[in-house]
Coordinates of C-alpha atoms in Angstrom, one line a residue:
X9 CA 5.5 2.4 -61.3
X10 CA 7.9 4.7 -62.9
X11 CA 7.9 4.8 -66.7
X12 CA 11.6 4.2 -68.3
X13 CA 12.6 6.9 -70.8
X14 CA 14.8 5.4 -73.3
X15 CA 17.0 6.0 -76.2
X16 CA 15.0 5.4 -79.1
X17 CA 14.9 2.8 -82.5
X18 CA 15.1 6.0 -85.2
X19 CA 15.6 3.3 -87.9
X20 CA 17.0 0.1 -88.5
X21 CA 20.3 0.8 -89.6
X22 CA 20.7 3.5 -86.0
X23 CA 22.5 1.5 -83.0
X24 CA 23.2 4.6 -80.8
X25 CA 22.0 8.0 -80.4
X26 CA 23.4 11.4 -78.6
X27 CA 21.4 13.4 -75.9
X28 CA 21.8 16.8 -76.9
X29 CA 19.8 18.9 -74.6
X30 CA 17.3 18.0 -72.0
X31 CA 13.9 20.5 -72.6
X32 CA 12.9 19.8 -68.9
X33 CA 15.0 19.7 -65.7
X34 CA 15.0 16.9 -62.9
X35 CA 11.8 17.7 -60.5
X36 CA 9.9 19.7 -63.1
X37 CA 6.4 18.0 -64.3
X38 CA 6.2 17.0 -67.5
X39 CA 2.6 16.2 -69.7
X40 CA 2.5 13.0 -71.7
X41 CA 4.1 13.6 -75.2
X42 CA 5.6 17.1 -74.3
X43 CA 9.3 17.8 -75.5
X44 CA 11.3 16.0 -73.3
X45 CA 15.2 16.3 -74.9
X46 CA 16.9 16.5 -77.9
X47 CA 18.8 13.5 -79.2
X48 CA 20.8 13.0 -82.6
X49 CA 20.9 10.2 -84.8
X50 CA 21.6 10.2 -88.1
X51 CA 23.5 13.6 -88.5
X52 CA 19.8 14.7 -87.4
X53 CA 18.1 16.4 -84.3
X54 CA 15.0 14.9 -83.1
X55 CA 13.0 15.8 -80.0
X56 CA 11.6 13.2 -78.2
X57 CA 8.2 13.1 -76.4
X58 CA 7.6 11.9 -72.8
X59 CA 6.4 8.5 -72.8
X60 CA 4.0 9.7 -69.6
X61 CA 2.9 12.3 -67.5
X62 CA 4.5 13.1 -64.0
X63 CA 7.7 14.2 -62.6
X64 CA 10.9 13.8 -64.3
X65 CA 13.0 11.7 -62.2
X66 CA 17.0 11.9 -62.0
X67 CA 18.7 12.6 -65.5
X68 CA 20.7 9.3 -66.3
X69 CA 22.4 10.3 -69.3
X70 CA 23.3 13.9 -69.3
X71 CA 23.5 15.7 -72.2
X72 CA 26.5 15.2 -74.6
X73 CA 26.7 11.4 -73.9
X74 CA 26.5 8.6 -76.6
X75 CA 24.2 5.6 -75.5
X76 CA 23.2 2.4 -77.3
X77 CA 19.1 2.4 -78.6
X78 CA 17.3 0.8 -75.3
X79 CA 19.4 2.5 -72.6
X80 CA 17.3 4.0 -70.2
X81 CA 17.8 8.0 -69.7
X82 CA 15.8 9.0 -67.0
X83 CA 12.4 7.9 -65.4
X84 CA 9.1 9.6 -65.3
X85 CA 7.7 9.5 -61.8
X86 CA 4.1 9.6 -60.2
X87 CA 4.3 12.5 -57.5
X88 CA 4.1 9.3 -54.9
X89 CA 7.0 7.8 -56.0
X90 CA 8.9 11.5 -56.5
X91 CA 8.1 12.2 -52.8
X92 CA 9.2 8.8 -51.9
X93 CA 12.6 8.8 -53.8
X94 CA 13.4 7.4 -57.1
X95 CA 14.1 4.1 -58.3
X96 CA 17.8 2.8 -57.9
X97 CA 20.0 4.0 -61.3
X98 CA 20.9 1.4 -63.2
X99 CA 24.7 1.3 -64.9
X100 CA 24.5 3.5 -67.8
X101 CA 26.9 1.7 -70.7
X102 CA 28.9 5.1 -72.3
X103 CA 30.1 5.0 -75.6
X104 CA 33.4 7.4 -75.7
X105 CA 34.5 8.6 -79.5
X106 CA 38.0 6.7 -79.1
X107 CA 36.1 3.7 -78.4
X108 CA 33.8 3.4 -80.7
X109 CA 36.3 4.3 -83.4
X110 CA 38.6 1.9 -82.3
X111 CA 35.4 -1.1 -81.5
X112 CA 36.7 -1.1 -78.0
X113 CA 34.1 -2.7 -75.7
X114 CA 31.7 0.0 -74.0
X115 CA 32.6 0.9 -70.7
X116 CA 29.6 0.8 -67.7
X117 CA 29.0 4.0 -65.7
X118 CA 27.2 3.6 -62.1
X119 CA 25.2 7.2 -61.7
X120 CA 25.2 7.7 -58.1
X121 CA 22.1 7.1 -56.0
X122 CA 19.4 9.3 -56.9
X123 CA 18.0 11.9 -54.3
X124 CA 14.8 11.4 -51.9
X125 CA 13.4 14.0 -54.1
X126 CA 13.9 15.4 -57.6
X127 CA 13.7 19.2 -56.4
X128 CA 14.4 21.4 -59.4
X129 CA 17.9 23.8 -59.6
X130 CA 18.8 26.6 -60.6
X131 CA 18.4 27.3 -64.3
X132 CA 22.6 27.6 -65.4
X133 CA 23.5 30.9 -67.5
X134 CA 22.5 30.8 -71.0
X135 CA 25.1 29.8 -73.5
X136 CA 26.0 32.0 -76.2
X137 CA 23.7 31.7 -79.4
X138 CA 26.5 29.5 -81.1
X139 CA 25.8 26.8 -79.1
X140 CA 22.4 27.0 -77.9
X141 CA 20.0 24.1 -79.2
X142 CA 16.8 25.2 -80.7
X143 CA 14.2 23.2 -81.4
X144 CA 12.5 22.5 -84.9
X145 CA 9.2 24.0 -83.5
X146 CA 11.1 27.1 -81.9
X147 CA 12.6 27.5 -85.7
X148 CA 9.8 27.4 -87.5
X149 CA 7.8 29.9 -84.8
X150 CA 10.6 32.2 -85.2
X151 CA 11.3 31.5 -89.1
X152 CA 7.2 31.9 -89.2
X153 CA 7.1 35.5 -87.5
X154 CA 11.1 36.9 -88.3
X155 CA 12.2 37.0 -84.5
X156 CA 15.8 36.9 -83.8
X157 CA 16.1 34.3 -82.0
X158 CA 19.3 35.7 -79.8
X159 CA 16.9 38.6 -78.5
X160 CA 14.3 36.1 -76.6
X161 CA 14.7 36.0 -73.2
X162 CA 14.8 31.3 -72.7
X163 CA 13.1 30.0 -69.4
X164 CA 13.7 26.4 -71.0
X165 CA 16.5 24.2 -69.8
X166 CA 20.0 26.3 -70.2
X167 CA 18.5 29.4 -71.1
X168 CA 16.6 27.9 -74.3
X169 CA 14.0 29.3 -75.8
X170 CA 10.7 28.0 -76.1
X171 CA 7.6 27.9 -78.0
X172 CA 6.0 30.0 -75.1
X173 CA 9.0 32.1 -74.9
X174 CA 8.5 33.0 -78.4
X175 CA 4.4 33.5 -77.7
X176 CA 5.2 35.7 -74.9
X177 CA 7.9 37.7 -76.7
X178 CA 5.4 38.5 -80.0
X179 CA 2.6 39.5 -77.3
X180 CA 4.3 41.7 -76.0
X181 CA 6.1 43.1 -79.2
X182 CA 2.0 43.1 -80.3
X183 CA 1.2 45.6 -77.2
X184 CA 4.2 47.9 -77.5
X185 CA 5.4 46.4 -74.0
X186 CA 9.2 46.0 -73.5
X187 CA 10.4 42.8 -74.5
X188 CA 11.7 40.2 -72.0
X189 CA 15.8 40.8 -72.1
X190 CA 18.0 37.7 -73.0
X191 CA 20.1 36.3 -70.1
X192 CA 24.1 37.2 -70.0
X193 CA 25.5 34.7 -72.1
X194 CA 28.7 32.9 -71.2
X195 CA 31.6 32.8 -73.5
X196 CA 30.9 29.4 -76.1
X197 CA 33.0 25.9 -75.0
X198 CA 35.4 25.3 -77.4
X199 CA 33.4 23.3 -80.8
X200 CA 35.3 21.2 -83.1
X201 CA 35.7 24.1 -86.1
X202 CA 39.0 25.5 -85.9
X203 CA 39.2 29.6 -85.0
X204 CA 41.3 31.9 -86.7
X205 CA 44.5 31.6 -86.4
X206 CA 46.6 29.0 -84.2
X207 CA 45.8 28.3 -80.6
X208 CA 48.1 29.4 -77.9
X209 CA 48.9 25.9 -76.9
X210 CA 47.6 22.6 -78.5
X211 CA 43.9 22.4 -77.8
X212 CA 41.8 18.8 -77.9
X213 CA 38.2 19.4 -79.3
X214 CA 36.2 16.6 -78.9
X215 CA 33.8 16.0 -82.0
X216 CA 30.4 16.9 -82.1
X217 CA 27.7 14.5 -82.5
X218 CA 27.5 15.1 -86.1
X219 CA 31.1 15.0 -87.2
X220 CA 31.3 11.3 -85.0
X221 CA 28.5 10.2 -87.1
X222 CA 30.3 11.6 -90.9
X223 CA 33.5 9.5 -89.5
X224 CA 31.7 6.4 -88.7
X225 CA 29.8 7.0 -92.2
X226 CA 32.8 7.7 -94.3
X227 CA 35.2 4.6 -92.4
X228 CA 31.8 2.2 -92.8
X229 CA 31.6 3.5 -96.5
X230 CA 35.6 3.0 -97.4
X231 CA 35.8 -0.3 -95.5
X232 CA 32.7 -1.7 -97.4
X233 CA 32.9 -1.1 -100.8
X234 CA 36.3 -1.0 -103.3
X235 CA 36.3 3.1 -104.6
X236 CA 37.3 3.8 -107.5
X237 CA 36.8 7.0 -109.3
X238 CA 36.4 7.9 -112.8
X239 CA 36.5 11.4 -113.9
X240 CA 35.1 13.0 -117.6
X241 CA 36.2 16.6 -118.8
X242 CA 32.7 18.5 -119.6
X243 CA 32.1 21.4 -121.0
X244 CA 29.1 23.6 -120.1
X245 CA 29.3 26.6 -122.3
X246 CA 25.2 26.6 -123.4
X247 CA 24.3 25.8 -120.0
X248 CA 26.3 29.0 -118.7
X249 CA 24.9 31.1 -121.7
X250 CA 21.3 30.0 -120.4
X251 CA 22.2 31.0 -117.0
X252 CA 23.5 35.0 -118.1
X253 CA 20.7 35.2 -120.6
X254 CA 17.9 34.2 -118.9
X255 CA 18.7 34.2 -114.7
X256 CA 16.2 36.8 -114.4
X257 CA 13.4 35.5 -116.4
X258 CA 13.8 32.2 -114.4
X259 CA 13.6 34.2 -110.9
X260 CA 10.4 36.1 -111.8
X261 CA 8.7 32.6 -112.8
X262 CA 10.3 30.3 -110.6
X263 CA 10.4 32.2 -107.3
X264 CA 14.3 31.4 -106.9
X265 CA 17.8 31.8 -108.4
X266 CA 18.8 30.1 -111.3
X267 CA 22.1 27.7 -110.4
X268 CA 23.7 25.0 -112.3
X269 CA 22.2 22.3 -109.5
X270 CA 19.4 21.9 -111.4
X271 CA 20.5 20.9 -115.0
X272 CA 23.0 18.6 -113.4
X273 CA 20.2 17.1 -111.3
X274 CA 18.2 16.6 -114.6
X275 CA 21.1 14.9 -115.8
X276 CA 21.6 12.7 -113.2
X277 CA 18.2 11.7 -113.4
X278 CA 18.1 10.8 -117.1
X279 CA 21.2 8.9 -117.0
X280 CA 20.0 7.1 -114.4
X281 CA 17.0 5.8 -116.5
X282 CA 19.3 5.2 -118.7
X283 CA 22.0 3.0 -116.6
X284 CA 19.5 1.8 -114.1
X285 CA 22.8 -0.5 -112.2
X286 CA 23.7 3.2 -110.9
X287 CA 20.8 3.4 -108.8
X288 CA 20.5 0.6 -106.8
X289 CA 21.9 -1.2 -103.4
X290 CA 24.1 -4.5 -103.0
X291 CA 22.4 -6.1 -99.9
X292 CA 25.0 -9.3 -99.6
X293 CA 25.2 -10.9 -103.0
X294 CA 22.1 -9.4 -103.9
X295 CA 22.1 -6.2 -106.4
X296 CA 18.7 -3.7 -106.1
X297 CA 17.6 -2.3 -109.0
X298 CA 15.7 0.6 -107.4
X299 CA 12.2 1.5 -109.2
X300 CA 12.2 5.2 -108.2
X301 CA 15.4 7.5 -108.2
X302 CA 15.7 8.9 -104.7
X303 CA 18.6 11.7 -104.9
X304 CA 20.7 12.7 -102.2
X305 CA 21.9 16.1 -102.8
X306 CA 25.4 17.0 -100.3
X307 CA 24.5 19.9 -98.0
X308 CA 27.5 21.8 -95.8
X309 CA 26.2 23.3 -93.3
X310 CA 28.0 24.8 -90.0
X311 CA 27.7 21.3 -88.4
X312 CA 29.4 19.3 -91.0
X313 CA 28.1 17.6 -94.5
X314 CA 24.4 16.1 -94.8
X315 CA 22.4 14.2 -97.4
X316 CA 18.7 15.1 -97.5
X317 CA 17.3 12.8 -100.4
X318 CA 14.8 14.7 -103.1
X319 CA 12.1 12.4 -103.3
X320 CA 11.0 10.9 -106.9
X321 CA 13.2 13.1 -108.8
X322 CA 12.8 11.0 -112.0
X323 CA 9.1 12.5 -111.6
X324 CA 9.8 16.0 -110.8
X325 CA 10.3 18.7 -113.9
X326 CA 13.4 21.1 -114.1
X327 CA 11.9 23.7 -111.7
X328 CA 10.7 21.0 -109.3
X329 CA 13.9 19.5 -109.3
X330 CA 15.5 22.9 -108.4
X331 CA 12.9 24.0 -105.8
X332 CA 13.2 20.9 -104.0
X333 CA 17.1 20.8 -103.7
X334 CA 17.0 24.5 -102.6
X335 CA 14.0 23.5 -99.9
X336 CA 16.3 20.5 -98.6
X337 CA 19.1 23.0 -98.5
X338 CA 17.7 25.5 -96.6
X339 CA 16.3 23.2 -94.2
X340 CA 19.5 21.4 -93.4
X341 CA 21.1 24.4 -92.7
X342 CA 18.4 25.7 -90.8
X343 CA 18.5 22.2 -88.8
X344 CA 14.8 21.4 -89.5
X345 CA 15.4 18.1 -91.5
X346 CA 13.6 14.8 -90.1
X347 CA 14.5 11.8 -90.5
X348 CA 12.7 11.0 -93.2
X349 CA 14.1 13.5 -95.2
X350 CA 17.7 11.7 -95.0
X351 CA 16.9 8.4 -95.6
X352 CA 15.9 6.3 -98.5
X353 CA 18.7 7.7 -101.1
X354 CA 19.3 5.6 -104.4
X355 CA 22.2 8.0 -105.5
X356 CA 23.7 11.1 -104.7
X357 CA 25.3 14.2 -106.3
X358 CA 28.0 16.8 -104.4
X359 CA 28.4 19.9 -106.0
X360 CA 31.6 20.7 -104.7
X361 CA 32.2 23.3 -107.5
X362 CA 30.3 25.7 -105.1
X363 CA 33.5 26.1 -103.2
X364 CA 35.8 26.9 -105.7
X365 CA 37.1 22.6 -106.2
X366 CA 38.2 21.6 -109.5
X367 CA 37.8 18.0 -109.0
X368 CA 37.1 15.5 -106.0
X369 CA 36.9 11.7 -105.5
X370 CA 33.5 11.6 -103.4
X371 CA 32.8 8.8 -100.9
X372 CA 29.8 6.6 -101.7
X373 CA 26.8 6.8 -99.0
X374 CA 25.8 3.0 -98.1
X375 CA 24.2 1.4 -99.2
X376 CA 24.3 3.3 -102.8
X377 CA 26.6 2.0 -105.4
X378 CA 27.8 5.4 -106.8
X379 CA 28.3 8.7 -106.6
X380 CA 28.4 11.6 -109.0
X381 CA 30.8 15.0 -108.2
X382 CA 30.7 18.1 -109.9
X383 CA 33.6 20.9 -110.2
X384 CA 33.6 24.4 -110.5
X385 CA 33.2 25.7 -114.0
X386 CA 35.8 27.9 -115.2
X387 CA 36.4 29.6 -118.6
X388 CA 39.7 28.0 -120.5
X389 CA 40.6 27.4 -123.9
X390 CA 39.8 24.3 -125.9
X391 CA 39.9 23.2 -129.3
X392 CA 36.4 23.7 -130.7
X393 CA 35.7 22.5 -134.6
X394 CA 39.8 22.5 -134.9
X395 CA 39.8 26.3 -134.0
X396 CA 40.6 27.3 -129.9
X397 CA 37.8 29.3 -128.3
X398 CA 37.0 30.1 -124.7
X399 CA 34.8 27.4 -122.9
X400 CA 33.1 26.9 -119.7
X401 CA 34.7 23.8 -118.9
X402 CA 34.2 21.5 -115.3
X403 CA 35.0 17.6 -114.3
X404 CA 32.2 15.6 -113.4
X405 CA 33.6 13.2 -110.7
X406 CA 31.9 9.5 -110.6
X407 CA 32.9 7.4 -107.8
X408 CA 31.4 3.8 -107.7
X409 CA 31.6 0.5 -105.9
X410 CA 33.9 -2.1 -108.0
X411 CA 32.4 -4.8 -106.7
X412 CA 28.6 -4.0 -108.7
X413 CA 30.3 -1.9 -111.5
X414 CA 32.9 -2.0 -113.9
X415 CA 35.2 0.9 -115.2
X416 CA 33.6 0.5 -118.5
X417 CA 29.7 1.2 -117.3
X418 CA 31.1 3.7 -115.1
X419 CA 32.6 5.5 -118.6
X420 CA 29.4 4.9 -120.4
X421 CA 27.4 6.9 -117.4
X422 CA 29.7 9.7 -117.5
X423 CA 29.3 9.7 -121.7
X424 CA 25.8 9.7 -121.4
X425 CA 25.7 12.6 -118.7
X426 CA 28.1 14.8 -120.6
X427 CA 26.1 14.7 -123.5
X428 CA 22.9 15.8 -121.8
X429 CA 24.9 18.7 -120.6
X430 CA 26.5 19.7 -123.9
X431 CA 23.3 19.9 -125.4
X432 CA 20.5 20.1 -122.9
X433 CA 17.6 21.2 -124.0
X434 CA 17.0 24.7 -122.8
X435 CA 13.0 24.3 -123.3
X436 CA 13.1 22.6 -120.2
X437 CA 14.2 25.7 -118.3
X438 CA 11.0 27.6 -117.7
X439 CA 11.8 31.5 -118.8
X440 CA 14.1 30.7 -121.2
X441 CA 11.5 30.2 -124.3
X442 CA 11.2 33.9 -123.9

């Protein structure tokens, strides 16, 4: 009996999912738990295992296509029932980006009858590296070992590279033999970040997986909860003294650079403690006080933005805290985050000042109440002990959801976290005792 693949549960809160790649074409045989395809749910990429062993049947949902959790995407098939011909394809409901915006009903796509025999094609030209999905595994091989990824010649599905590619590749690097050449690559299709310069002619991009999923988010988020953002001049002068006295210090202890992340995570944190209503969840009528702080930390990467959560941050010390926010960073960026790793957030910080912002209003990631901003720090003058020196000054940006929170908590917060700022203990920073 041929075993259904399907579009799968990632979490309660996931009701669709995007095939982004299949890792094995129609007619090929496939081992039980092998890769099958890429999907993405959650602003993350996830492979999914075959449910069985046998030959993969006709693809139902090719890649690029939006489908509810439970539609079925292909069917594994016994080499009886391959030579035979596979089952009849069931209509395939399609979500389209306009629709789902808009809550249009989902419109039903009849694939057409599937052939006697999955026989497999020709492999199509490899896209260019821009495009080309790799998997976490084929990441961490080539993150593991340094190989340039664009220099391994793919066998996988569209020219991708796999885990044996990369093997093959190193063995051969290993012997001194020549290393297998990359396919021609094909110019990239057209992605939703603007190029330099205008277009010719008006050009429609259709938006990635990732970018539908930040709109959903962000239209979820501002339809949900009443925003309102309160904003608190702060000035950081010790903190960027710390930073040019003892940067290198830090670096030979720590292992990484010193930034201002950190001391405004540690803030976060203790303010949190503090004004525990911050970090918790309104679930109906019902307000969560959370017993751990979970903080998200905003990541840009090339895709679009992402919240990896750094677990138990009210247990972590100063270099923990700044370790695990540079570990969640790199890994976004290097698309190796799980599921796991996004989920579960109590309260999140966006350091925005990274790209030059003085001040944003932040949208608050459901089911969290709040949301804390932080500007770029620049030198100004301001009045210091009646006399005007030259400060590092930023804004601290604190969006949060009327209905839980009042603009008077919401001031009392941003108090307390200025004041650890101004005067944060710089015995916390390891190197900087020296």
């Amino acid at each position: 009996m041929p075993i259904e693949v399907l579009m799968p549960q990632m979490g309660q809160s996931v009701a669709e999912g995007t095939v982004l790649t299949w890792l094995k074409r129609e007619g090929e045989r496939v081992a039980q738990d092998e890769p099958l395809l890429a999907i993405n749910t959650d602003k993350v990429d996830v492979e999914i295992p075959s449910p069985g062993a046998g030959v993969l049947g006709r693809l139902l949902v090719p890649a690029g296509q939006t489908v509810p959790v439970g539609t079925v995407l292909a069917h594994i098939l016994t080499e009886a029932e391959a030579a035979a011909g596979a089952p009849p394809a069931p209509a395939v409901p399609v979500f389209s980006a306009g629709a789902a915006a808009a809550g249009s009903p989902l419109r039903t796509e009849a694939p057409p009858a599937a052939p006697a025999r999955p026989v497999p094609g020709p492999r199509p030209e490899r896209p260019a590296a821009a495009e080309t999905y790799h998997s976490p595994a084929v990441l961490a091989l080539a993150g593991e070992h340094g190989v340039d990824l664009a220099e391994v010649g793919g066998t996988g599905d569209g020219g991708q590279v796999t885990r044996k590619d990369i093997q093959e590749y190193l063995a051969a690097r290993r012997a001194g033999r020549p290393t297998p050449a990359p396919p021609t690559t094909v110019a990239p299709r057209p992605t939703a970040a603007p190029a330099a310069g205008l277009p010719a002619a008006e050009t429609r991009l259709p938006l990635s997986p990732i970018r539908r999923a930040i709109a959903e988010h962000m239209v979820r988020s501002k339809r949900v909860a009443p925003h309102v953002t309160s904003v608190a001049e702060v000035d950081v002068t010790g903190i960027a003294e710390v930073l040019a006295r003892h940067r290198e210090a830090f670096l030979a202890q720590g292992g990484i650079p010193l930034t201002y992340l950190p001391f405004l995570l540690r803030a976060a944190v203790e303010s949190l403690k503090a004004y525990p209503t911050l970090n918790a969840s309104l679930e109906g009528d019902v307000l969560v006080l959370k017993a751990a702080i979970q903080l998200g930390i905003a990541v840009a990467t090339e895709e679009g933005l992402i919240v990896p959560v750094l677990k138990d941050a009210h247990a972590k010390s100063f270099l923990e805290l700044a370790r695990g926010a540079r570990e969640l960073a790199e890994r976004a960026r290097a698309r190796r985050l799980t599921l796991e790793d996004v989920r579960g957030g109590t309260f999140t910080v966006s350091n925005f000042g990274a790209f030059d912002t003085l001040i944003g209003t932040p949208i608050i990631v459901q089911p969290q109440v709040a949301i804390l901003g932080f500007g770029t720090v620049t030198k100004r003058p301001a009045i210091v002990n009646d006399t005007i020196a030259i400060r590092a000054m930023a804004y601290l940006s604190l969006s949060f959801d009327h209905r839980v929170i009042d603009g008077a908590l919401a001031g009392q917060f941003l108090s307390h976290l200025k004041g650890m700022l101004q005067n944060f203990p710089a015995a916390e920073v390891p190197g900087a005792s020296r």
